[in-house]
Amino acid sequence: MANMGVGILKGLRVTLTHFINTYIEDLRYAGRRYFNQDIFEERQGLKATGAYTVQYPEEKIAVPERFRFVPFLVVNDQDMDNPGMEWCTACGICSKVCPPQCIWIVQENDAKTGRPIPRSEAFYIDIDICMNCGYCAEFCPFDSIKMDHDYELASYDRTRSHIHGKDKLNKPFSYWRSIAPTRATEEAEARGGWEHKDVLKAKSKAAAAEAKKVAATTAPAVSTPATSATVEAVEATPAATPVASPGASTPEERKAKREAALAKKRASQESQN
Ligand code: SF4
Ligand code: SF4
């Protein structure tokens, strides 16, 4: 009974602290409002206190790096290998894990063989259904789909314009690096480079092939003396000379033995006669 109402009082204290801090913070930022990027970041940081009002759309608070709105697809920049290459392989994992099932993917087929290739022919996300959970980005094995920071997507058309195709979804890799530098760096370190896994794999394969080619062209010059020495050593070694086993004999020995046996037989027959 003695603790009755303590929880309510604690709650009221939190509310009152926020209320007072709001005015203290307003005095601290008086006249500067939130137009300065540094102040934006401070005001939205963990240390920010008090409630505050932003005069949107004239004022806009910078969003934190991990902020997530509808997804976009990563495409190689013009200054990268394979510019314009879409990182998405149309594996379909994102569409499977998407809780409200708002992703549609059509896999591309090879024009000659008709077999599926790791590229999407079409990729759609219904942004009205998307709940910005970020599962698609978390599960993508190719780092191809990312959560965007662009939240100003409202329009008067609630039908087609809110179904984003590749024309709206595809964004350059440099954009991802600009909105999420920490995350992009972590992912690149895990991948082993800034580019898509396939590009990095192809590069390392090409480097290995080049190294093999160089080794093959330089091999004779390096190995010639060793080869001659080896041949000489093989010729000189007693092991190179065939050694007859105890039971074996040469053709000449076998011929002589046979002739001796025949002569002995003849001599025996003559003595009997
Ligand atoms: S975005 Fe990623 S998970 Fe989705 S289909 Fe493309 S590669 Fe697969
Ligand atoms: S953010 Fe969530 S709801 Fe939106 S497309 Fe990705 S998985 Fe689906």
Coordinates of N, CA and C in Angstrom, one line a residue, residues 17-245:
T17 N 10.1 16.5 -17.0 CA 11.5 16.7 -17.4 C 11.5 17.1 -18.9
H18 N 10.8 16.3 -19.7 CA 10.7 16.6 -21.1 C 10.1 18.0 -21.4
F19 N 9.1 18.4 -20.6 CA 8.4 19.6 -20.8 C 9.4 20.8 -20.5
I20 N 10.2 20.7 -19.4 CA 11.1 21.7 -19.0 C 12.3 21.8 -20.0
N21 N 12.8 20.6 -20.3 CA 13.9 20.5 -21.3 C 13.6 21.1 -22.6
T22 N 12.4 21.0 -23.0 CA 12.0 21.6 -24.3 C 12.3 23.1 -24.3
Y23 N 12.0 23.8 -23.2 CA 12.3 25.2 -23.2 C 13.8 25.5 -23.1
I24 N 14.4 24.7 -22.3 CA 15.9 24.8 -22.1 C 16.6 24.7 -23.5
E25 N 16.2 23.6 -24.2 CA 16.8 23.4 -25.5 C 16.4 24.5 -26.5
D26 N 15.2 25.0 -26.4 CA 14.8 26.1 -27.3 C 15.7 27.3 -27.1
L27 N 16.1 27.5 -25.8 CA 16.9 28.7 -25.5 C 18.3 28.4 -26.1
R28 N 18.8 27.2 -26.0 CA 20.1 26.8 -26.5 C 20.2 27.0 -28.0
Y29 N 19.2 26.6 -28.7 CA 19.2 26.7 -30.1 C 18.5 28.0 -30.7
A30 N 18.2 28.9 -29.8 CA 17.5 30.1 -30.1 C 18.1 30.8 -31.3
G31 N 17.2 31.1 -32.3 CA 17.7 31.8 -33.5 C 18.4 31.0 -34.5
R32 N 18.8 29.8 -34.2 CA 19.5 28.9 -35.1 C 18.6 27.9 -35.7
R33 N 17.5 27.6 -35.0 CA 16.6 26.6 -35.4 C 17.3 25.3 -35.9
Y34 N 16.9 24.7 -37.0 CA 17.5 23.4 -37.4 C 18.1 23.5 -38.8
F35 N 18.5 24.6 -39.2 CA 18.9 24.7 -40.6 C 20.3 24.2 -40.8
N36 N 21.1 24.2 -39.7 CA 22.5 23.8 -39.8 C 22.6 22.2 -39.6
Q37 N 23.3 21.6 -40.5 CA 23.4 20.1 -40.5 C 23.9 19.6 -39.2
D38 N 24.9 20.3 -38.6 CA 25.5 19.8 -37.3 C 24.4 19.9 -36.2
I39 N 23.6 20.9 -36.2 CA 22.6 21.1 -35.2 C 21.5 20.0 -35.4
F40 N 21.2 19.8 -36.7 CA 20.2 18.7 -37.0 C 20.6 17.4 -36.3
E41 N 21.9 17.1 -36.6 CA 22.4 15.8 -36.1 C 22.4 15.8 -34.5
E42 N 22.8 16.9 -33.9 CA 22.8 17.0 -32.5 C 21.4 16.8 -31.9
R43 N 20.5 17.5 -32.6 CA 19.1 17.6 -32.1 C 18.4 16.2 -32.2
Q44 N 18.8 15.4 -33.2 CA 18.2 14.1 -33.4 C 19.0 13.0 -32.7
G45 N 20.1 13.4 -32.1 CA 21.0 12.3 -31.5 C 20.4 11.8 -30.2
L46 N 21.2 10.9 -29.6 CA 20.7 10.2 -28.4 C 20.7 11.2 -27.2
K47 N 21.6 12.2 -27.3 CA 21.6 13.1 -26.2 C 20.6 14.2 -26.2
A48 N 19.8 14.3 -27.3 CA 18.8 15.3 -27.4 C 17.7 15.2 -26.4
T49 N 17.3 16.3 -25.8 CA 16.3 16.2 -24.8 C 15.1 17.2 -25.2
G50 N 14.0 16.9 -24.5 CA 12.9 17.8 -24.8 C 12.2 17.5 -26.1
A51 N 10.9 18.0 -26.2 CA 10.2 17.9 -27.4 C 10.5 19.1 -28.3
Y52 N 10.4 18.9 -29.6 CA 10.7 20.1 -30.4 C 9.9 20.0 -31.7
T53 N 9.6 21.1 -32.3 CA 8.8 21.1 -33.5 C 9.7 21.5 -34.7
V54 N 9.5 20.8 -35.8 CA 10.2 21.1 -37.1 C 9.2 21.6 -38.1
Q55 N 9.5 22.7 -38.7 CA 8.6 23.4 -39.6 C 8.7 22.7 -41.0
Y56 N 8.2 21.5 -41.1 CA 8.3 20.7 -42.3 C 7.2 21.3 -43.3
P57 N 7.5 21.4 -44.5 CA 8.6 20.9 -45.3 C 9.8 22.0 -45.4
E58 N 9.5 23.2 -44.8 CA 10.6 24.2 -44.9 C 11.9 23.6 -44.2
E59 N 11.7 23.0 -43.1 CA 12.8 22.4 -42.3 C 12.7 20.9 -42.4
K60 N 13.8 20.3 -42.6 CA 13.8 18.8 -42.6 C 14.9 18.3 -41.7
I61 N 14.5 17.4 -40.8 CA 15.5 16.8 -40.0 C 16.3 15.7 -40.8
A62 N 17.6 15.7 -40.6 CA 18.4 14.7 -41.3 C 18.1 13.4 -40.6
V63 N 17.9 12.3 -41.4 CA 17.5 11.0 -40.9 C 18.8 10.3 -40.5
P64 N 18.7 9.4 -39.4 CA 19.9 8.6 -39.0 C 20.2 7.6 -40.1
E65 N 21.5 7.1 -40.1 CA 21.9 6.2 -41.1 C 21.1 5.0 -41.2
R66 N 20.6 4.5 -40.1 CA 19.8 3.2 -40.1 C 18.3 3.4 -40.3
F67 N 18.0 4.7 -40.7 CA 16.6 5.0 -41.0 C 16.2 4.1 -42.2
R68 N 15.0 3.6 -42.3 CA 14.6 2.8 -43.5 C 13.2 3.2 -44.0
F69 N 13.2 3.4 -45.3 CA 11.9 3.6 -45.9 C 11.9 2.5 -47.0
V70 N 11.1 2.8 -48.1 CA 11.0 1.7 -49.1 C 12.3 1.2 -49.7
P71 N 12.4 0.0 -50.1 CA 13.7 -0.5 -50.6 C 14.1 0.1 -52.0
F72 N 15.3 0.0 -52.3 CA 15.8 0.3 -53.7 C 16.8 -0.8 -54.1
L73 N 17.1 -0.9 -55.4 CA 18.0 -1.9 -55.9 C 19.4 -1.3 -56.3
V74 N 20.5 -1.9 -55.9 CA 21.8 -1.4 -56.2 C 22.3 -1.7 -57.6
V75 N 22.8 -0.7 -58.3 CA 23.3 -0.9 -59.7 C 24.7 -0.3 -59.7
N76 N 25.6 -0.9 -60.5 CA 27.0 -0.4 -60.6 C 27.0 1.0 -61.1
D77 N 28.0 1.8 -60.6 CA 28.2 3.2 -61.1 C 28.9 3.1 -62.4
Q78 N 28.9 4.3 -63.0 CA 29.5 4.4 -64.3 C 31.0 4.2 -64.3
D79 N 31.6 4.6 -63.1 CA 33.1 4.4 -63.0 C 33.5 3.1 -62.4
M80 N 32.6 2.2 -62.4 CA 33.0 0.8 -61.9 C 33.1 -0.2 -63.0
D81 N 33.6 -1.4 -62.7 CA 33.6 -2.4 -63.8 C 32.1 -2.8 -64.0
N82 N 31.8 -3.1 -65.2 CA 30.4 -3.4 -65.6 C 29.5 -2.3 -65.2
P83 N 29.6 -1.1 -65.7 CA 28.7 0.0 -65.3 C 27.3 -0.4 -65.7
G84 N 26.4 -0.1 -64.8 CA 25.0 -0.3 -65.0 C 24.6 -1.7 -64.6
M85 N 25.5 -2.6 -64.2 CA 25.2 -3.9 -63.8 C 24.3 -3.9 -62.6
E86 N 23.2 -4.6 -62.7 CA 22.3 -4.8 -61.5 C 22.8 -5.9 -60.6
W87 N 22.9 -5.6 -59.3 CA 23.4 -6.6 -58.4 C 22.4 -7.7 -58.1
C88 N 21.2 -7.4 -58.4 CA 20.1 -8.4 -58.1 C 20.3 -9.6 -59.1
T89 N 20.2 -10.8 -58.5 CA 20.3 -12.0 -59.4 C 18.9 -12.7 -59.5
A90 N 17.9 -12.0 -59.1 CA 16.5 -12.6 -59.2 C 16.4 -13.9 -58.5
C91 N 17.1 -14.1 -57.4 CA 17.0 -15.3 -56.7 C 15.6 -15.5 -56.0
G92 N 15.0 -14.4 -55.7 CA 13.6 -14.4 -55.2 C 13.5 -14.5 -53.7
I93 N 14.7 -14.5 -53.0 CA 14.7 -14.7 -51.5 C 13.9 -13.5 -50.9
C94 N 14.1 -12.3 -51.3 CA 13.5 -11.1 -50.7 C 12.0 -11.2 -50.9
S95 N 11.5 -11.7 -52.0 CA 10.0 -11.8 -52.2 C 9.5 -12.9 -51.3
K96 N 10.3 -13.9 -51.0 CA 9.8 -15.0 -50.1 C 9.7 -14.5 -48.7
V97 N 10.7 -13.8 -48.2 CA 10.7 -13.4 -46.8 C 9.8 -12.1 -46.5
C98 N 9.4 -11.4 -47.6 CA 8.6 -10.2 -47.4 C 7.3 -10.5 -46.7
P99 N 7.1 -10.0 -45.4 CA 5.9 -10.4 -44.7 C 4.6 -10.0 -45.4
P100 N 4.4 -8.8 -46.0 CA 3.1 -8.6 -46.7 C 3.1 -9.0 -48.1
Q101 N 4.2 -9.6 -48.6 CA 4.3 -10.1 -50.0 C 4.0 -9.0 -51.0
C102 N 4.9 -8.0 -50.9 CA 4.7 -6.9 -51.9 C 5.8 -6.8 -52.9
I103 N 6.6 -7.8 -53.0 CA 7.6 -7.9 -54.1 C 7.3 -8.9 -55.2
W104 N 7.4 -8.4 -56.4 CA 7.1 -9.3 -57.6 C 8.4 -9.3 -58.4
I105 N 8.9 -10.5 -58.8 CA 10.1 -10.6 -59.6 C 9.8 -11.5 -60.8
V106 N 10.3 -11.1 -62.0 CA 10.2 -11.9 -63.2 C 11.7 -12.2 -63.6
Q107 N 12.1 -13.5 -63.5 CA 13.4 -13.8 -63.9 C 13.6 -13.7 -65.4
E108 N 14.8 -13.3 -65.8 CA 15.1 -13.2 -67.3 C 15.5 -14.5 -67.8
N109 N 15.2 -14.8 -69.1 CA 15.6 -16.1 -69.7 C 16.6 -15.7 -70.8
D110 N 17.6 -16.6 -71.0 CA 18.5 -16.4 -72.1 C 17.8 -16.5 -73.5
A111 N 18.1 -15.5 -74.3 CA 17.4 -15.4 -75.6 C 17.6 -16.6 -76.5
K112 N 18.8 -17.2 -76.4 CA 19.1 -18.3 -77.3 C 18.6 -19.6 -76.7
T113 N 19.0 -19.9 -75.5 CA 18.7 -21.2 -74.9 C 17.3 -21.3 -74.2
G114 N 16.8 -20.1 -73.8 CA 15.6 -20.1 -73.1 C 15.7 -20.4 -71.6
R115 N 16.9 -20.6 -71.2 CA 17.1 -21.0 -69.8 C 17.2 -19.8 -68.9
P116 N 16.8 -19.9 -67.6 CA 16.9 -18.7 -66.7 C 18.3 -18.3 -66.5
I117 N 18.5 -17.0 -66.4 CA 19.8 -16.4 -66.1 C 19.7 -15.5 -64.8
P118 N 20.8 -15.3 -64.1 CA 20.7 -14.6 -62.9 C 20.5 -13.1 -63.0
R119 N 19.3 -12.7 -63.6 CA 19.0 -11.3 -63.7 C 17.5 -11.2 -63.8
S120 N 17.0 -10.1 -63.3 CA 15.5 -9.9 -63.3 C 15.1 -9.2 -64.6
E121 N 14.0 -9.7 -65.1 CA 13.4 -9.0 -66.3 C 12.6 -7.9 -65.8
A122 N 11.9 -8.1 -64.7 CA 11.1 -7.1 -64.1 C 11.1 -7.3 -62.5
F123 N 11.0 -6.2 -61.8 CA 11.1 -6.2 -60.4 C 10.2 -5.1 -59.9
Y124 N 9.2 -5.5 -59.1 CA 8.2 -4.5 -58.7 C 8.0 -4.6 -57.1
I125 N 7.9 -3.4 -56.5 CA 7.5 -3.3 -55.1 C 6.3 -2.4 -55.0
D126 N 5.3 -2.9 -54.3 CA 4.1 -2.0 -54.1 C 4.4 -1.2 -52.8
I127 N 4.8 0.0 -52.9 CA 5.2 0.8 -51.8 C 4.1 1.1 -50.8
D128 N 2.8 1.0 -51.2 CA 1.7 1.2 -50.3 C 1.5 0.0 -49.4
I129 N 2.0 -1.2 -49.8 CA 1.9 -2.4 -49.0 C 3.1 -2.5 -48.2
C130 N 4.3 -2.1 -48.7 CA 5.5 -2.3 -48.0 C 5.4 -1.6 -46.6
M131 N 5.9 -2.4 -45.6 CA 5.8 -1.8 -44.2 C 7.1 -1.4 -43.7
N132 N 8.1 -1.3 -44.6 CA 9.4 -0.8 -44.2 C 10.2 -1.6 -43.2
C133 N 9.9 -2.9 -43.2 CA 10.5 -3.7 -42.1 C 12.0 -4.0 -42.4
G134 N 12.4 -4.0 -43.6 CA 13.8 -4.2 -43.9 C 14.2 -5.6 -44.0
Y135 N 13.3 -6.6 -44.0 CA 13.7 -8.0 -44.1 C 14.3 -8.3 -45.4
C136 N 13.8 -7.7 -46.5 CA 14.3 -8.0 -47.8 C 15.8 -7.6 -47.8
A137 N 16.2 -6.5 -47.3 CA 17.6 -6.1 -47.3 C 18.4 -6.9 -46.4
E138 N 17.8 -7.4 -45.3 CA 18.6 -8.2 -44.3 C 18.9 -9.6 -45.0
F139 N 17.9 -10.1 -45.7 CA 18.1 -11.5 -46.2 C 18.8 -11.6 -47.6
C140 N 18.9 -10.5 -48.3 CA 19.5 -10.6 -49.7 C 20.9 -11.1 -49.6
P141 N 21.2 -12.2 -50.2 CA 22.6 -12.7 -50.2 C 23.6 -12.0 -51.0
F142 N 23.1 -11.0 -51.9 CA 24.0 -10.3 -52.8 C 24.1 -8.8 -52.4
D143 N 23.7 -8.4 -51.3 CA 23.7 -7.0 -50.9 C 23.0 -6.1 -52.0
S144 N 22.0 -6.7 -52.7 CA 21.5 -6.0 -53.8 C 20.3 -5.0 -53.5
I145 N 19.6 -5.3 -52.4 CA 18.4 -4.5 -52.1 C 18.7 -3.7 -50.7
K146 N 18.4 -2.4 -50.7 CA 18.7 -1.6 -49.6 C 17.5 -0.8 -49.2
M147 N 17.5 -0.4 -47.9 CA 16.4 0.5 -47.5 C 16.8 2.0 -47.8
D148 N 15.9 2.7 -48.4 CA 16.1 4.0 -48.8 C 15.8 5.0 -47.7
H149 N 16.4 6.3 -47.8 CA 16.1 7.3 -46.9 C 15.0 8.3 -47.4
D150 N 14.7 8.1 -48.7 CA 13.7 9.0 -49.3 C 12.3 8.7 -48.9
Y151 N 11.7 9.5 -48.0 CA 10.4 9.3 -47.5 C 9.3 10.2 -48.2
E152 N 9.7 11.0 -49.1 CA 8.8 11.9 -49.7 C 8.2 11.3 -51.0
L153 N 7.4 10.3 -50.8 CA 6.9 9.6 -52.0 C 5.4 9.7 -52.2
A154 N 4.8 10.6 -51.4 CA 3.3 10.8 -51.5 C 3.0 11.4 -52.9
S155 N 1.8 10.9 -53.4 CA 1.4 11.5 -54.7 C -0.2 11.4 -54.7
Y156 N -0.8 12.0 -55.8 CA -2.2 12.0 -55.9 C -2.7 10.7 -56.5
D157 N -1.8 10.0 -57.1 CA -2.1 8.7 -57.8 C -1.8 7.5 -56.8
R158 N -2.9 6.9 -56.4 CA -2.7 5.8 -55.5 C -2.5 4.4 -56.2
T159 N -2.5 4.4 -57.5 CA -2.5 3.1 -58.2 C -1.1 2.9 -58.8
R160 N -0.9 3.2 -60.1 CA 0.3 2.8 -60.7 C 1.6 3.4 -60.2
S161 N 1.5 4.7 -59.8 CA 2.7 5.4 -59.4 C 3.3 4.9 -58.1
H162 N 2.5 4.1 -57.3 CA 3.0 3.6 -56.1 C 3.5 2.1 -56.2
I163 N 3.5 1.6 -57.5 CA 4.1 0.3 -57.7 C 5.4 0.6 -58.4
H164 N 6.5 0.5 -57.7 CA 7.8 0.9 -58.2 C 8.4 -0.2 -59.0
G165 N 8.8 0.1 -60.2 CA 9.5 -0.8 -61.1 C 11.0 -0.5 -61.1
K166 N 11.7 -1.2 -62.0 CA 13.2 -1.0 -61.9 C 13.6 0.5 -62.3
D167 N 12.7 1.2 -63.0 CA 13.0 2.6 -63.4 C 13.1 3.4 -62.1
K168 N 12.3 3.1 -61.1 CA 12.4 3.9 -59.9 C 13.3 3.2 -58.8
L169 N 13.3 1.9 -58.9 CA 14.1 1.1 -57.8 C 15.6 1.1 -58.0
N170 N 16.0 1.1 -59.3 CA 17.5 1.1 -59.5 C 18.2 2.4 -59.1
K171 N 19.1 2.3 -58.3 CA 19.9 3.4 -57.9 C 21.4 3.1 -57.8
P172 N 22.3 4.0 -58.1 CA 23.7 3.7 -58.2 C 24.3 3.3 -56.8
F173 N 25.3 2.5 -56.8 CA 26.0 2.1 -55.6 C 26.5 3.3 -54.8
S174 N 26.9 4.4 -55.5 CA 27.5 5.5 -54.8 C 26.4 6.2 -53.9
Y175 N 25.1 6.1 -54.4 CA 24.0 6.6 -53.6 C 23.9 5.9 -52.2
W176 N 24.0 4.5 -52.3 CA 24.0 3.7 -51.0 C 25.2 4.1 -50.1
R177 N 26.3 4.3 -50.7 CA 27.5 4.7 -49.9 C 27.3 6.1 -49.3
S178 N 26.6 7.0 -50.0 CA 26.4 8.3 -49.5 C 25.4 8.4 -48.3
I179 N 24.3 7.5 -48.4 CA 23.3 7.5 -47.3 C 23.7 6.6 -46.1
A180 N 24.5 5.6 -46.4 CA 24.9 4.7 -45.3 C 26.3 4.3 -45.3
P181 N 27.2 5.3 -45.1 CA 28.6 5.1 -45.3 C 29.2 4.0 -44.3
T182 N 28.7 3.9 -43.1 CA 29.2 2.9 -42.1 C 28.8 1.5 -42.6
R183 N 27.6 1.4 -42.9 CA 27.0 0.1 -43.3 C 27.7 -0.4 -44.6
A184 N 27.8 0.5 -45.6 CA 28.4 0.2 -46.9 C 29.8 -0.3 -46.7
T185 N 30.6 0.4 -45.8 CA 32.0 0.0 -45.6 C 32.0 -1.4 -44.9
E186 N 31.2 -1.6 -43.9 CA 31.2 -2.9 -43.3 C 30.9 -4.0 -44.3
E187 N 29.9 -3.8 -45.1 CA 29.5 -4.8 -46.1 C 30.7 -5.1 -47.1
A188 N 31.3 -4.0 -47.5 CA 32.4 -4.1 -48.5 C 33.6 -4.9 -47.9
E189 N 33.8 -4.6 -46.6 CA 34.9 -5.4 -46.0 C 34.6 -6.8 -45.9
A190 N 33.3 -7.2 -45.6 CA 32.9 -8.6 -45.5 C 33.0 -9.2 -46.9
R191 N 32.7 -8.4 -47.9 CA 32.6 -9.0 -49.3 C 34.0 -9.1 -49.9
G192 N 34.9 -8.2 -49.4 CA 36.3 -8.2 -49.9 C 36.5 -7.1 -51.0
G193 N 35.6 -6.2 -51.1 CA 35.8 -5.1 -52.1 C 34.5 -4.4 -52.3
W194 N 34.6 -3.2 -53.0 CA 33.4 -2.4 -53.1 C 32.4 -2.9 -54.1
E195 N 32.8 -3.8 -55.0 CA 31.9 -4.2 -56.1 C 31.1 -5.5 -55.7
H196 N 30.2 -5.9 -56.6 CA 29.4 -7.1 -56.4 C 30.3 -8.3 -56.3
K197 N 29.8 -9.3 -55.6 CA 30.5 -10.6 -55.4 C 31.0 -11.2 -56.7
D198 N 30.1 -11.2 -57.7 CA 30.4 -11.8 -59.0 C 31.5 -11.1 -59.7
V199 N 31.6 -9.7 -59.6 CA 32.6 -9.0 -60.3 C 33.9 -9.3 -59.5
L200 N 33.9 -9.3 -58.2 CA 35.1 -9.6 -57.5 C 35.6 -11.0 -57.8
K201 N 34.7 -12.0 -57.9 CA 35.1 -13.3 -58.2 C 35.7 -13.4 -59.6
A202 N 35.1 -12.7 -60.6 CA 35.6 -12.7 -61.9 C 37.0 -12.1 -62.0
K203 N 37.2 -11.0 -61.2 CA 38.5 -10.4 -61.1 C 39.5 -11.3 -60.6
S204 N 39.2 -12.0 -59.5 CA 40.2 -12.8 -58.8 C 40.5 -14.0 -59.8
K205 N 39.5 -14.5 -60.5 CA 39.7 -15.6 -61.5 C 40.7 -15.1 -62.6
A206 N 40.4 -13.9 -63.1 CA 41.2 -13.4 -64.1 C 42.7 -13.2 -63.7
A207 N 42.8 -12.7 -62.4 CA 44.2 -12.5 -61.8 C 44.9 -13.8 -61.7
A208 N 44.2 -14.8 -61.3 CA 44.8 -16.2 -61.1 C 45.2 -16.7 -62.5
A209 N 44.4 -16.5 -63.5 CA 44.7 -17.0 -64.9 C 45.9 -16.3 -65.4
E210 N 46.0 -14.9 -65.1 CA 47.1 -14.1 -65.6 C 48.4 -14.6 -64.9
A211 N 48.3 -14.9 -63.6 CA 49.5 -15.3 -62.8 C 50.0 -16.7 -63.4
K212 N 49.0 -17.5 -63.8 CA 49.4 -18.9 -64.3 C 50.1 -18.7 -65.6
K213 N 49.6 -17.7 -66.4 CA 50.2 -17.5 -67.8 C 51.6 -17.0 -67.6
V214 N 51.8 -16.0 -66.7 CA 53.1 -15.5 -66.4 C 54.1 -16.6 -66.0
A215 N 53.6 -17.4 -65.1 CA 54.4 -18.5 -64.5 C 54.8 -19.5 -65.7
A216 N 53.8 -19.7 -66.6 CA 54.1 -20.7 -67.7 C 55.2 -20.1 -68.7
T217 N 55.1 -18.8 -68.9 CA 56.1 -18.2 -69.8 C 57.5 -18.1 -69.2
T218 N 57.6 -17.9 -67.9 CA 58.9 -17.8 -67.3 C 59.4 -19.1 -66.8
A219 N 58.6 -20.2 -66.9 CA 59.0 -21.5 -66.3 C 60.2 -22.1 -67.1
P220 N 60.4 -22.1 -68.5 CA 61.5 -22.8 -69.1 C 62.8 -22.2 -68.7
A221 N 62.9 -20.8 -68.6 CA 64.2 -20.1 -68.3 C 64.6 -20.6 -66.9
V222 N 63.7 -20.7 -66.0 CA 64.0 -21.0 -64.6 C 64.4 -22.5 -64.5
S223 N 63.6 -23.4 -65.2 CA 63.7 -24.8 -64.9 C 64.8 -25.5 -65.8
T224 N 65.3 -24.9 -66.9 CA 66.2 -25.6 -67.8 C 67.4 -26.2 -67.1
P225 N 68.2 -25.4 -66.3 CA 69.4 -26.0 -65.7 C 69.0 -27.1 -64.8
A226 N 67.9 -26.9 -64.1 CA 67.4 -27.9 -63.1 C 67.1 -29.2 -63.9
T227 N 66.4 -29.1 -65.1 CA 66.0 -30.2 -65.9 C 67.3 -31.0 -66.3
S228 N 68.3 -30.3 -66.8 CA 69.5 -30.9 -67.3 C 70.2 -31.6 -66.2
A229 N 70.2 -30.9 -65.0 CA 70.9 -31.5 -63.9 C 70.2 -32.8 -63.5
T230 N 68.8 -32.7 -63.5 CA 68.0 -33.9 -63.2 C 68.3 -35.1 -64.1
V231 N 68.4 -34.8 -65.4 CA 68.7 -35.8 -66.4 C 70.0 -36.4 -66.1
E232 N 71.0 -35.6 -65.9 CA 72.4 -36.1 -65.6 C 72.3 -37.0 -64.4
A233 N 71.6 -36.5 -63.4 CA 71.6 -37.2 -62.1 C 70.9 -38.6 -62.3
V234 N 69.8 -38.6 -63.1 CA 69.1 -39.8 -63.4 C 70.0 -40.8 -64.1
E235 N 70.8 -40.2 -65.1 CA 71.7 -41.1 -65.9 C 72.8 -41.7 -65.0
A236 N 73.3 -40.8 -64.1 CA 74.4 -41.2 -63.3 C 74.0 -42.2 -62.1
T237 N 72.7 -42.1 -61.8 CA 72.3 -42.9 -60.6 C 72.3 -44.4 -60.9
P238 N 72.8 -45.3 -60.0 CA 72.7 -46.7 -60.3 C 71.3 -47.2 -60.4
A239 N 70.4 -46.5 -59.7 CA 69.0 -47.0 -59.7 C 68.4 -46.9 -61.1
A240 N 69.0 -46.1 -62.0 CA 68.5 -46.0 -63.4 C 68.9 -47.2 -64.2
T241 N 69.9 -47.9 -63.8 CA 70.3 -49.1 -64.5 C 69.4 -50.3 -64.2
P242 N 68.9 -51.0 -65.2 CA 68.0 -52.1 -64.8 C 68.8 -53.2 -64.0
V243 N 68.2 -53.6 -63.0 CA 68.8 -54.7 -62.1 C 68.0 -55.9 -62.3
A244 N 68.7 -57.0 -62.7 CA 68.0 -58.3 -62.9 C 67.6 -58.9 -61.5
S245 N 66.4 -59.4 -61.5 CA 66.0 -60.1 -60.3 C 66.7 -61.5 -60.2

